[in-house]
Amino acid sequence: MTSRWRAVLLAGGLLAGGCAHRSPLVTPDVEARLAQAPGAFLAGRTAGLEQQAVLNRLDFIWGLAFAPQGSRLAYTRLGNKSYFLSIWDLGPPPKLLADPTINPYEYDVEGVDFSPDGALVATAGRDGSVRLFDAATGALKGERRTEEPLGVVAFHPGGKWLVVGSLKGLMTVLSVPGLEYASEERGHGGPVSALAFAPDGTLYSGGWDKHVRAWRTGMEAVRPGQARVRFERRGGSAVLGGTVNGKAPVSLSLDARAPAVVLSSEAATAAGIDVPFLKETLNVPGPLGTTSARLARGQTLRFKSLELSGVDVAVCDSCVPQGSQGVLGAPFTERVDVAFDEVTQEAVLTLKSGAPEGPGAAETLVLAPRSDFTFPAFVSDVTVDARGLRLGVGLSEQKPERNREVYERERKGVDEPQGAFNAGAVVDAQSGQVLAKWPLHRGVVATAAISPDGRSLASGGWDKRVYLFTEGEDGARGEHEFDWSVRRVRFSPDGRWLGVAAWTPQVVSGDSDPAAVLFGVRYAEPTVERRR
């Protein structure tokens, strides 16, 4: 353990003989009943919060999640030059297990979730990548670059699939651990702000389009003869994103006049093509005249679920337009129809044969619309209780988008307004009815976490506050103020803990206010219940 992290642990009281996993707010009798019933959780009216451990006082903390068994916690943090994934074993005694790098600091990483067995941690970032890490060692176990910047990620309860949500409304299903493309839905008209699975596999998604949508999930045999991929206009050409040989993501210019599918030498090498050992050549016209390009036969192009095998690829740097890594020429357009949806900025690719190539249909997880709940405010967060009956929803009358105007108000100490829908709300998962809401926050409510029993709600906002509410009470049962914006609150699966992720102003001494904090949740008369 580094001296820096030892200092952080000592500052939070974690190395001073305390126990972060066994809450001092729970009696030994209740503790024993929880231990005897795996998957059980505390239920009853909450009565307050007590700070138990400070895990970080140095960084901006973005996303936070508990492992399903509750013994581990992970958060994403912004370091000096990179984002990191900090994975903790909550003890006893508490221990920082791993702190791997995720991606450069330019790309925010807010999405983080544990697999149902607790063995993997997934992250989703604005660089468009979803990554899988070993939850014990922090080793990178898988990575996939998607077409759009990502904000959220959630594992399906079965553990074999996960869903990522983009800042442009796309929800993509990927396999685990291979992160292979399975299916997708354009679920929202704007950023997908939240993804949460109920135990029965129902997926709830929230968005800045002021909707919470429920999705049935199920396995279907899919024979994909069509795919929708993002495209850009560059220099008069449409540029599509795909992969070559399942290895290299590439940007490819569409040009039916070109007599070949062409790759740059760098892209070909990344795809596993040993360019210097290619013997065959093909004459390819380019801006500098005809080039004798090396030819790699029998390669594979993939555009999400649409796969083209047996593609001959010419390797020619001078034949590739600036801003792309290859050209989709006549051999591609002879096999695939391309139509452009200018509204969604997607190219619709359809096999002319009408059936996919290669092996038969594959069983994949697909999303089907079930319900659509509309709110008079932006949806910033959605969580589900242990039985899938109630949702915790974060609502904001102002768009939860940080900009210069927001920073200027914060710098000047100007309070944001309160509003009827600047609130955390408890919502019925079947009907979408708001059962209770508490509009105490000023300005954006960034996050809302429902307790496992569905009776209490924690919310956090850009007003630097975390509140704890319980049903039947108008006021807060607990309150804590941070030094800057609160980004995420989450109950542990057993209901004993509330984890909070916040930003902290960075100071030269490194002794900033808490940013990743573990609170003990106090219950008036706790009982122990089991998931059904």
Coordinates of C-alpha atoms in Angstrom, one line a residue:
M1 CA 0.0 0.0 0.0
T2 CA 1.4 3.4 -0.9
S3 CA 2.1 6.1 1.7
R4 CA -0.5 8.3 0.0
W5 CA -3.2 5.7 0.4
R6 CA -2.1 4.9 4.0
A7 CA -2.6 8.6 4.8
V8 CA -6.0 8.6 3.2
L9 CA -7.1 5.6 5.2
L10 CA -5.8 7.0 8.4
A11 CA -7.6 10.3 7.7
G12 CA -10.8 8.3 7.4
G13 CA -10.2 6.2 10.5
L14 CA -10.1 2.9 8.4
L15 CA -6.7 1.7 9.8
A16 CA -7.5 2.6 13.4
G17 CA -9.0 -0.7 14.3
G18 CA -12.5 0.1 13.0
C19 CA -14.6 -2.3 10.9
A20 CA -16.2 -0.9 7.8
H21 CA -18.3 -3.9 6.8
R22 CA -19.9 -4.6 10.1
S23 CA -21.9 -1.6 11.0
P24 CA -21.8 -0.4 14.6
L25 CA -25.4 0.8 14.1
V26 CA -26.7 -2.8 13.8
T27 CA -27.1 -4.9 17.0
P28 CA -25.4 -8.3 17.2
D29 CA -28.7 -10.0 16.9
V30 CA -29.6 -8.3 13.7
E31 CA -26.1 -8.8 12.4
A32 CA -26.5 -12.6 13.0
R33 CA -29.8 -12.8 11.2
L34 CA -28.3 -11.0 8.2
A35 CA -25.4 -13.4 8.2
Q36 CA -27.6 -16.4 8.3
A37 CA -29.7 -15.3 5.3
P38 CA -27.5 -14.6 2.2
G39 CA -29.2 -11.9 0.2
A40 CA -31.2 -10.5 3.1
F41 CA -31.5 -6.8 3.8
L42 CA -32.6 -4.4 6.5
A43 CA -36.1 -3.0 6.4
G44 CA -38.0 -0.4 8.3
R45 CA -38.0 3.4 8.9
T46 CA -34.6 4.9 8.6
A47 CA -33.6 7.3 11.4
G48 CA -30.3 8.9 10.3
L49 CA -26.8 8.6 8.8
E50 CA -23.5 8.4 10.6
Q51 CA -20.2 8.9 8.8
Q52 CA -18.1 5.7 9.3
A53 CA -15.3 5.9 6.8
V54 CA -13.7 8.3 4.4
L55 CA -12.2 6.5 1.4
N56 CA -10.9 9.4 -0.6
R57 CA -10.3 13.1 0.1
L58 CA -8.1 13.9 -2.9
D59 CA -10.1 13.5 -6.1
F60 CA -13.2 14.2 -8.0
I61 CA -15.3 11.0 -7.6
W62 CA -17.7 10.3 -10.4
G63 CA -19.4 6.9 -10.2
L64 CA -19.8 4.5 -7.3
A65 CA -21.2 1.0 -6.9
F66 CA -21.4 -1.8 -4.3
A67 CA -20.9 -5.4 -5.2
P68 CA -24.1 -7.5 -5.0
Q69 CA -22.8 -9.3 -1.9
G70 CA -22.0 -5.9 -0.3
S71 CA -18.5 -6.7 0.7
R72 CA -16.8 -4.6 -2.0
L73 CA -17.2 -1.1 -3.3
A74 CA -15.8 0.6 -6.4
Y75 CA -15.7 4.1 -7.6
T76 CA -14.2 6.0 -10.5
R77 CA -11.9 8.9 -9.7
L78 CA -10.2 11.7 -11.7
G79 CA -6.4 11.7 -10.9
N80 CA -3.9 14.2 -12.3
K81 CA -3.7 12.8 -15.8
S82 CA -6.1 9.8 -15.9
Y83 CA -9.3 8.3 -14.6
F84 CA -8.8 5.4 -12.2
L85 CA -11.0 2.6 -10.9
S86 CA -10.6 2.2 -7.1
I87 CA -11.8 -1.1 -5.8
W88 CA -12.2 -1.7 -2.1
D89 CA -12.7 -4.7 0.1
L90 CA -14.8 -3.4 3.0
G91 CA -13.3 -5.8 5.4
P92 CA -12.8 -6.3 8.1
P93 CA -10.3 -4.7 7.9
P94 CA -11.0 -2.4 4.9
K95 CA -8.4 -2.7 2.1
L96 CA -7.8 -1.0 -1.2
L97 CA -7.6 -4.0 -3.6
A98 CA -6.7 -2.2 -6.8
D99 CA -6.5 1.2 -8.5
P100 CA -6.1 0.6 -12.2
T101 CA -6.0 3.3 -14.8
I102 CA -9.1 3.6 -17.0
N103 CA -8.5 6.2 -19.6
P104 CA -7.0 9.8 -20.1
Y105 CA -8.4 12.6 -18.1
E106 CA -10.1 14.2 -21.1
Y107 CA -12.8 11.5 -21.1
D108 CA -15.1 11.4 -18.0
V109 CA -15.9 8.0 -16.6
E110 CA -19.2 7.9 -14.6
G111 CA -20.5 4.5 -15.3
V112 CA -19.4 1.7 -13.0
D113 CA -21.1 -1.6 -12.0
F114 CA -20.2 -5.0 -10.5
S115 CA -21.2 -8.3 -12.1
P116 CA -23.8 -10.3 -10.2
D117 CA -21.1 -12.7 -8.8
G118 CA -18.9 -9.7 -7.8
A119 CA -16.0 -11.0 -9.9
L120 CA -15.9 -8.2 -12.5
V121 CA -16.3 -4.5 -12.5
A122 CA -17.4 -2.7 -15.7
T123 CA -16.8 0.9 -16.5
A124 CA -18.3 3.1 -19.3
G125 CA -16.7 6.4 -20.3
R126 CA -17.0 9.2 -22.7
D127 CA -14.3 7.9 -24.9
G128 CA -17.0 5.4 -26.0
S129 CA -15.3 2.4 -24.3
V130 CA -16.7 -0.2 -22.0
R131 CA -14.0 -2.0 -20.0
L132 CA -14.1 -5.1 -17.7
F133 CA -11.7 -5.3 -14.7
D134 CA -11.0 -8.2 -12.3
A135 CA -12.6 -7.1 -9.0
A136 CA -9.8 -8.6 -6.9
T137 CA -6.7 -7.6 -8.9
G138 CA -7.9 -4.7 -11.1
A139 CA -6.5 -6.5 -14.2
L140 CA -8.1 -5.5 -17.4
K141 CA -10.2 -8.4 -18.7
G142 CA -11.9 -6.9 -21.7
E143 CA -12.4 -3.7 -23.7
R144 CA -14.7 -2.6 -26.5
R145 CA -14.9 0.7 -28.2
T146 CA -18.5 1.7 -29.2
E147 CA -19.6 4.4 -31.6
E148 CA -20.9 6.9 -29.1
P149 CA -19.7 8.5 -25.8
L150 CA -21.0 6.4 -22.8
G151 CA -22.3 7.5 -19.5
V152 CA -23.8 4.4 -17.7
V153 CA -23.5 0.7 -17.5
A154 CA -25.4 -2.1 -15.8
F155 CA -25.0 -5.9 -15.6
H156 CA -28.0 -8.1 -16.3
P157 CA -28.9 -10.3 -13.3
G158 CA -27.9 -13.4 -15.2
G159 CA -24.3 -12.2 -15.4
K160 CA -23.8 -13.0 -19.1
W161 CA -24.8 -9.6 -20.5
L162 CA -24.4 -6.0 -19.8
V163 CA -26.0 -2.8 -21.2
V164 CA -24.3 0.5 -21.8
G165 CA -26.1 3.8 -22.3
S166 CA -24.7 6.6 -24.5
L167 CA -24.9 10.3 -24.3
K168 CA -27.0 10.2 -27.6
G169 CA -29.7 7.9 -26.4
L170 CA -28.4 4.5 -27.6
M171 CA -28.6 1.4 -25.3
T172 CA -26.3 -1.4 -26.4
V173 CA -26.3 -5.0 -25.1
L174 CA -22.9 -6.7 -25.0
S175 CA -22.0 -10.2 -24.0
V176 CA -19.8 -11.0 -20.9
P177 CA -16.9 -11.5 -20.8
G178 CA -16.3 -11.2 -24.6
L179 CA -18.1 -7.8 -24.9
E180 CA -19.4 -8.9 -28.3
Y181 CA -22.3 -6.9 -29.8
A182 CA -25.7 -8.5 -29.1
S183 CA -28.4 -5.9 -29.8
E184 CA -29.4 -2.3 -29.3
E185 CA -32.3 0.1 -28.9
R186 CA -32.3 3.9 -29.3
G187 CA -34.0 4.2 -26.0
H188 CA -33.9 8.0 -25.3
G189 CA -33.9 11.3 -27.2
G190 CA -30.7 12.5 -25.5
P191 CA -28.3 11.2 -22.9
V192 CA -29.1 8.0 -21.1
S193 CA -28.6 9.0 -17.5
A194 CA -29.3 5.8 -15.7
L195 CA -29.7 2.0 -16.2
A196 CA -30.9 -0.3 -13.5
F197 CA -32.0 -3.9 -13.6
A198 CA -34.7 -5.4 -11.4
P199 CA -34.2 -9.0 -10.1
D200 CA -36.5 -10.4 -12.8
G201 CA -34.4 -8.9 -15.6
T202 CA -36.6 -5.9 -16.3
L203 CA -34.4 -3.0 -17.3
Y204 CA -35.2 0.6 -16.2
S205 CA -33.6 3.4 -18.1
G206 CA -33.7 7.1 -17.4
G207 CA -32.9 10.0 -19.7
W208 CA -32.6 13.7 -20.1
D209 CA -35.7 13.5 -22.4
K210 CA -37.7 13.4 -19.1
H211 CA -38.6 9.7 -19.5
V212 CA -38.1 6.6 -17.5
R213 CA -38.7 3.5 -19.6
A214 CA -39.1 -0.1 -18.7
W215 CA -37.7 -2.8 -21.0
R216 CA -38.4 -6.5 -21.0
T217 CA -35.4 -8.6 -21.6
G218 CA -35.3 -12.0 -23.2
M219 CA -33.3 -14.3 -25.4
E220 CA -34.0 -14.4 -29.1
A221 CA -32.5 -16.2 -32.1
V222 CA -31.2 -13.3 -34.2
R223 CA -30.1 -13.6 -37.8
P224 CA -28.9 -10.1 -38.4
G225 CA -29.2 -9.1 -42.0
Q226 CA -29.2 -5.4 -41.1
A227 CA -27.2 -3.1 -38.8
R228 CA -27.4 0.6 -38.0
V229 CA -24.0 2.4 -37.5
R230 CA -23.0 6.0 -36.9
F231 CA -21.6 7.9 -39.8
E232 CA -19.9 11.3 -40.3
R233 CA -19.6 13.4 -43.4
R234 CA -15.9 14.1 -44.1
G235 CA -14.6 15.7 -47.2
G236 CA -17.7 14.8 -49.2
S237 CA -17.6 11.2 -48.1
A238 CA -19.6 9.2 -45.5
V239 CA -17.3 7.6 -42.9
L240 CA -18.5 4.5 -41.1
G241 CA -17.2 2.7 -38.0
G242 CA -16.5 -1.0 -38.1
T243 CA -14.0 -3.6 -37.0
V244 CA -11.6 -5.8 -39.0
N245 CA -11.0 -9.4 -38.0
G246 CA -12.7 -8.7 -34.6
K247 CA -9.6 -6.8 -33.5
A248 CA -9.2 -3.3 -34.9
P249 CA -11.9 -0.6 -34.8
V250 CA -11.6 1.4 -38.0
S251 CA -13.1 4.5 -39.7
L252 CA -13.9 3.6 -43.3
S253 CA -14.9 6.0 -46.1
L254 CA -17.6 4.7 -48.4
D255 CA -16.7 5.0 -52.0
A256 CA -18.4 2.6 -54.5
R257 CA -16.0 3.9 -57.3
A258 CA -13.0 2.3 -55.6
P259 CA -12.3 -1.2 -57.0
A260 CA -11.3 -2.6 -53.7
V261 CA -11.7 -2.6 -49.9
V262 CA -8.6 -0.7 -48.7
L263 CA -6.9 -0.4 -45.3
S264 CA -4.0 1.7 -44.3
S265 CA -0.9 -0.2 -43.2
E266 CA -1.4 0.8 -39.6
A267 CA -5.0 -0.4 -39.6
A268 CA -4.1 -3.6 -41.3
T269 CA -1.4 -4.4 -38.8
A270 CA -3.8 -3.7 -35.9
A271 CA -6.2 -6.2 -37.5
G272 CA -3.5 -8.9 -37.4
I273 CA -2.5 -8.7 -41.1
D274 CA 1.3 -9.4 -41.5
V275 CA 1.7 -6.8 -44.3
P276 CA 5.4 -7.4 -45.2
F277 CA 4.7 -11.1 -45.9
L278 CA 1.8 -10.5 -48.3
K279 CA 2.8 -11.8 -51.7
E280 CA -0.2 -10.9 -53.9
T281 CA -0.8 -7.3 -55.2
L282 CA -3.6 -5.4 -56.7
N283 CA -3.5 -2.1 -58.7
V284 CA -5.5 0.6 -56.8
P285 CA -6.0 4.1 -58.2
G286 CA -5.3 6.9 -55.8
P287 CA -4.7 10.7 -55.9
L288 CA -1.1 10.2 -56.9
G289 CA -1.8 7.6 -59.6
T290 CA -2.2 3.9 -59.6
T291 CA -0.5 2.0 -56.7
S292 CA 0.5 -1.6 -56.6
A293 CA -1.0 -2.5 -53.2
R294 CA -0.4 -5.7 -51.3
L295 CA -3.5 -7.9 -51.0
A296 CA -4.7 -9.8 -48.0
R297 CA -7.4 -12.3 -48.9
G298 CA -10.2 -13.7 -46.8
Q299 CA -10.5 -11.0 -44.1
T300 CA -13.6 -10.3 -42.0
L301 CA -15.4 -7.0 -41.7
R302 CA -18.0 -6.5 -38.9
F303 CA -20.5 -3.7 -38.4
K304 CA -22.1 -4.5 -35.0
S305 CA -24.0 -7.7 -35.7
L306 CA -23.6 -7.6 -39.4
E307 CA -20.5 -9.6 -40.5
L308 CA -18.9 -9.9 -43.9
S309 CA -16.4 -12.8 -44.3
G310 CA -14.1 -13.6 -47.1
V311 CA -13.3 -10.0 -47.9
D312 CA -10.1 -9.3 -49.9
V313 CA -8.4 -6.2 -48.5
A314 CA -5.7 -4.1 -50.3
V315 CA -3.2 -2.3 -48.1
C316 CA -2.3 1.1 -49.4
D317 CA -1.6 4.3 -47.4
S318 CA -1.8 6.7 -50.3
C319 CA -5.2 5.3 -51.3
V320 CA -6.9 6.2 -48.0
P321 CA -8.4 9.6 -47.6
Q322 CA -7.2 11.9 -44.8
G323 CA -9.3 11.4 -41.6
S324 CA -10.1 7.7 -42.2
Q325 CA -8.3 4.4 -42.0
G326 CA -9.7 2.7 -45.0
V327 CA -12.1 2.7 -47.9
L328 CA -15.2 0.6 -48.5
G329 CA -15.1 0.1 -52.3
A330 CA -17.1 -1.9 -54.8
P331 CA -16.6 -5.3 -53.2
F332 CA -18.5 -4.0 -50.2
T333 CA -21.3 -2.1 -52.0
E334 CA -21.9 -5.1 -54.2
R335 CA -22.9 -7.1 -51.1
V336 CA -24.4 -4.4 -48.9
D337 CA -27.1 -1.8 -49.5
V338 CA -26.4 1.5 -47.6
A339 CA -29.1 4.0 -46.7
F340 CA -28.6 7.1 -44.6
D341 CA -30.9 8.2 -41.7
E342 CA -30.0 11.9 -41.4
V343 CA -32.1 12.3 -38.2
T344 CA -30.2 9.8 -36.1
Q345 CA -26.9 10.2 -38.2
E346 CA -26.9 6.4 -38.8
A347 CA -26.1 4.4 -41.9
V348 CA -28.5 1.5 -42.4
L349 CA -26.6 -1.5 -43.8
T350 CA -28.6 -4.3 -45.3
L351 CA -27.2 -7.5 -46.8
K352 CA -28.4 -7.8 -50.4
S353 CA -28.7 -11.5 -50.0
G354 CA -31.2 -10.9 -47.3
A355 CA -29.6 -13.4 -44.8
P356 CA -26.4 -13.2 -42.8
E357 CA -23.3 -15.0 -43.8
G358 CA -21.5 -17.6 -41.8
P359 CA -23.1 -19.9 -39.1
G360 CA -26.8 -19.9 -38.3
A361 CA -28.8 -17.7 -35.9
A362 CA -27.4 -16.9 -32.5
E363 CA -29.2 -16.5 -29.2
T364 CA -28.8 -13.0 -27.9
L365 CA -30.4 -10.8 -25.3
V366 CA -32.8 -8.2 -26.7
L367 CA -34.7 -5.3 -25.2
A368 CA -38.4 -4.9 -25.8
P369 CA -40.4 -1.8 -24.6
R370 CA -42.7 -2.5 -21.6
S371 CA -43.6 0.9 -20.1
D372 CA -42.9 4.6 -20.6
F373 CA -43.2 7.0 -17.7
T374 CA -43.0 10.8 -18.4
F375 CA -42.0 13.4 -15.9
P376 CA -42.1 17.2 -15.9
A377 CA -38.3 17.3 -15.2
F378 CA -35.1 15.9 -16.4
V379 CA -34.3 12.4 -15.1
S380 CA -30.8 12.2 -13.7
D381 CA -30.8 8.8 -11.9
V382 CA -32.8 5.6 -11.5
T383 CA -32.4 2.8 -8.9
V384 CA -34.5 -0.2 -8.1
D385 CA -35.4 -1.8 -4.8
A386 CA -34.5 -5.4 -3.9
R387 CA -37.9 -6.8 -5.1
G388 CA -38.2 -4.7 -8.2
L389 CA -41.4 -3.0 -7.0
R390 CA -40.2 0.6 -6.5
L391 CA -37.8 3.0 -8.2
G392 CA -35.7 5.8 -6.8
V393 CA -35.7 8.6 -9.3
G394 CA -33.6 11.8 -9.4
L395 CA -35.5 14.7 -11.0
S396 CA -34.3 18.2 -11.9
E397 CA -36.1 21.1 -13.4
Q398 CA -32.8 22.4 -14.8
K399 CA -30.8 20.2 -17.2
P400 CA -28.1 18.4 -15.3
E401 CA -25.4 19.8 -17.5
R402 CA -22.4 21.5 -16.0
N403 CA -21.4 24.6 -18.0
R404 CA -19.7 27.9 -17.4
E405 CA -22.9 29.5 -16.2
V406 CA -23.2 26.8 -13.5
Y407 CA -19.5 27.2 -12.4
E408 CA -19.9 31.0 -12.3
R409 CA -22.9 30.8 -9.9
E410 CA -21.0 28.3 -7.7
R411 CA -17.9 30.6 -7.7
K412 CA -20.0 33.6 -6.6
G413 CA -21.9 31.5 -4.0
V414 CA -25.3 32.1 -5.7
D415 CA -27.8 29.5 -4.6
E416 CA -29.8 27.6 -7.2
P417 CA -33.6 27.7 -6.9
Q418 CA -35.7 25.2 -5.2
G419 CA -38.5 23.7 -7.2
A420 CA -41.3 21.2 -7.0
F421 CA -39.4 18.8 -9.2
N422 CA -35.9 19.4 -7.9
A423 CA -36.4 16.3 -5.9
G424 CA -35.7 12.7 -5.2
A425 CA -38.8 10.6 -5.8
V426 CA -40.1 7.1 -5.0
V427 CA -42.0 5.8 -8.0
D428 CA -44.1 2.7 -8.5
A429 CA -42.2 0.4 -10.9
Q430 CA -45.4 -0.9 -12.6
S431 CA -47.5 2.3 -13.1
G432 CA -44.9 5.1 -12.9
Q433 CA -46.9 6.8 -10.2
V434 CA -44.9 9.1 -7.9
L435 CA -45.6 7.7 -4.4
A436 CA -43.5 10.3 -2.6
K437 CA -41.0 13.1 -3.4
W438 CA -39.0 15.5 -1.3
P439 CA -38.1 18.8 -3.0
L440 CA -35.5 20.0 -0.5
H441 CA -32.5 20.4 -2.9
R442 CA -31.6 23.7 -4.6
G443 CA -30.9 23.1 -8.2
V444 CA -29.9 19.9 -9.9
V445 CA -30.6 16.6 -8.1
A446 CA -27.8 14.5 -9.5
T447 CA -28.6 11.2 -7.9
A448 CA -31.2 9.2 -6.0
A449 CA -30.9 5.8 -4.4
I450 CA -33.8 3.8 -3.1
S451 CA -33.2 1.5 -0.1
P452 CA -33.4 -2.3 -0.6
D453 CA -36.8 -2.4 1.2
G454 CA -38.2 0.4 -1.0
R455 CA -39.2 2.5 2.0
S456 CA -36.5 5.1 2.1
L457 CA -34.6 7.3 -0.4
A458 CA -31.2 9.0 -0.4
S459 CA -30.6 11.9 -2.8
G460 CA -27.6 14.1 -3.6
G461 CA -27.3 17.3 -5.6
W462 CA -25.1 20.1 -6.9
D463 CA -26.1 22.0 -3.8
K464 CA -23.5 19.9 -2.0
R465 CA -26.0 18.1 0.1
V466 CA -27.1 14.5 0.8
Y467 CA -30.5 13.8 2.3
L468 CA -32.0 10.7 3.7
F469 CA -35.8 10.4 3.6
T470 CA -38.2 7.7 4.7
E471 CA -41.9 7.1 3.7
G472 CA -44.5 8.9 5.8
E473 CA -42.1 11.7 6.8
D474 CA -42.0 15.2 5.2
G475 CA -38.6 16.1 6.4
A476 CA -35.2 14.5 6.0
R477 CA -34.1 11.8 8.5
G478 CA -30.5 12.5 7.8
E479 CA -28.5 15.3 6.1
H480 CA -24.8 15.8 5.3
E481 CA -23.1 18.7 3.5
F482 CA -20.1 18.3 1.3
D483 CA -17.7 20.9 0.0
W484 CA -18.8 20.5 -3.6
S485 CA -21.1 18.7 -6.0
V486 CA -22.5 15.3 -5.0
R487 CA -22.3 12.9 -7.9
R488 CA -23.7 9.6 -6.7
V489 CA -25.4 7.9 -3.7
R490 CA -26.0 4.2 -3.4
F491 CA -27.3 1.9 -0.7
S492 CA -25.4 -1.3 -0.1
P493 CA -27.4 -4.4 -1.0
D494 CA -28.1 -5.2 2.7
G495 CA -29.2 -1.7 3.5
R496 CA -26.6 -1.1 6.2
W497 CA -24.5 1.4 4.3
L498 CA -24.8 4.5 2.1
G499 CA -21.9 5.2 -0.2
V500 CA -21.5 8.8 -1.5
A501 CA -19.3 10.0 -4.4
A502 CA -18.6 13.7 -4.5
W503 CA -16.2 16.2 -5.9
T504 CA -13.8 17.9 -3.6
P505 CA -11.8 21.2 -4.2
Q506 CA -8.2 20.1 -4.6
V507 CA -5.7 21.9 -2.4
V508 CA -1.9 21.8 -2.3
S509 CA -1.7 20.0 1.0
G510 CA -3.9 17.2 -0.2
D511 CA -6.1 17.5 2.9
S512 CA -9.3 18.2 1.1
D513 CA -12.8 17.5 2.3
P514 CA -14.2 14.0 1.9
A515 CA -15.1 12.9 -1.6
A516 CA -15.8 9.1 -1.3
V517 CA -17.6 8.4 2.0
L518 CA -19.2 5.4 3.6
F519 CA -22.1 6.2 6.0
G520 CA -23.8 3.8 8.3
V521 CA -27.6 3.9 8.0
R522 CA -29.5 4.0 11.3
Y523 CA -33.0 2.3 11.4
A524 CA -35.6 3.0 14.1
E525 CA -36.7 -0.6 14.5
P526 CA -34.9 -2.7 11.9
T527 CA -36.1 -6.1 10.7
V528 CA -34.5 -8.5 8.3
E529 CA -36.2 -9.4 5.0
R530 CA -35.2 -11.7 2.1
R531 CA -35.4 -11.1 -1.6
R532 CA -38.2 -13.1 -3.2

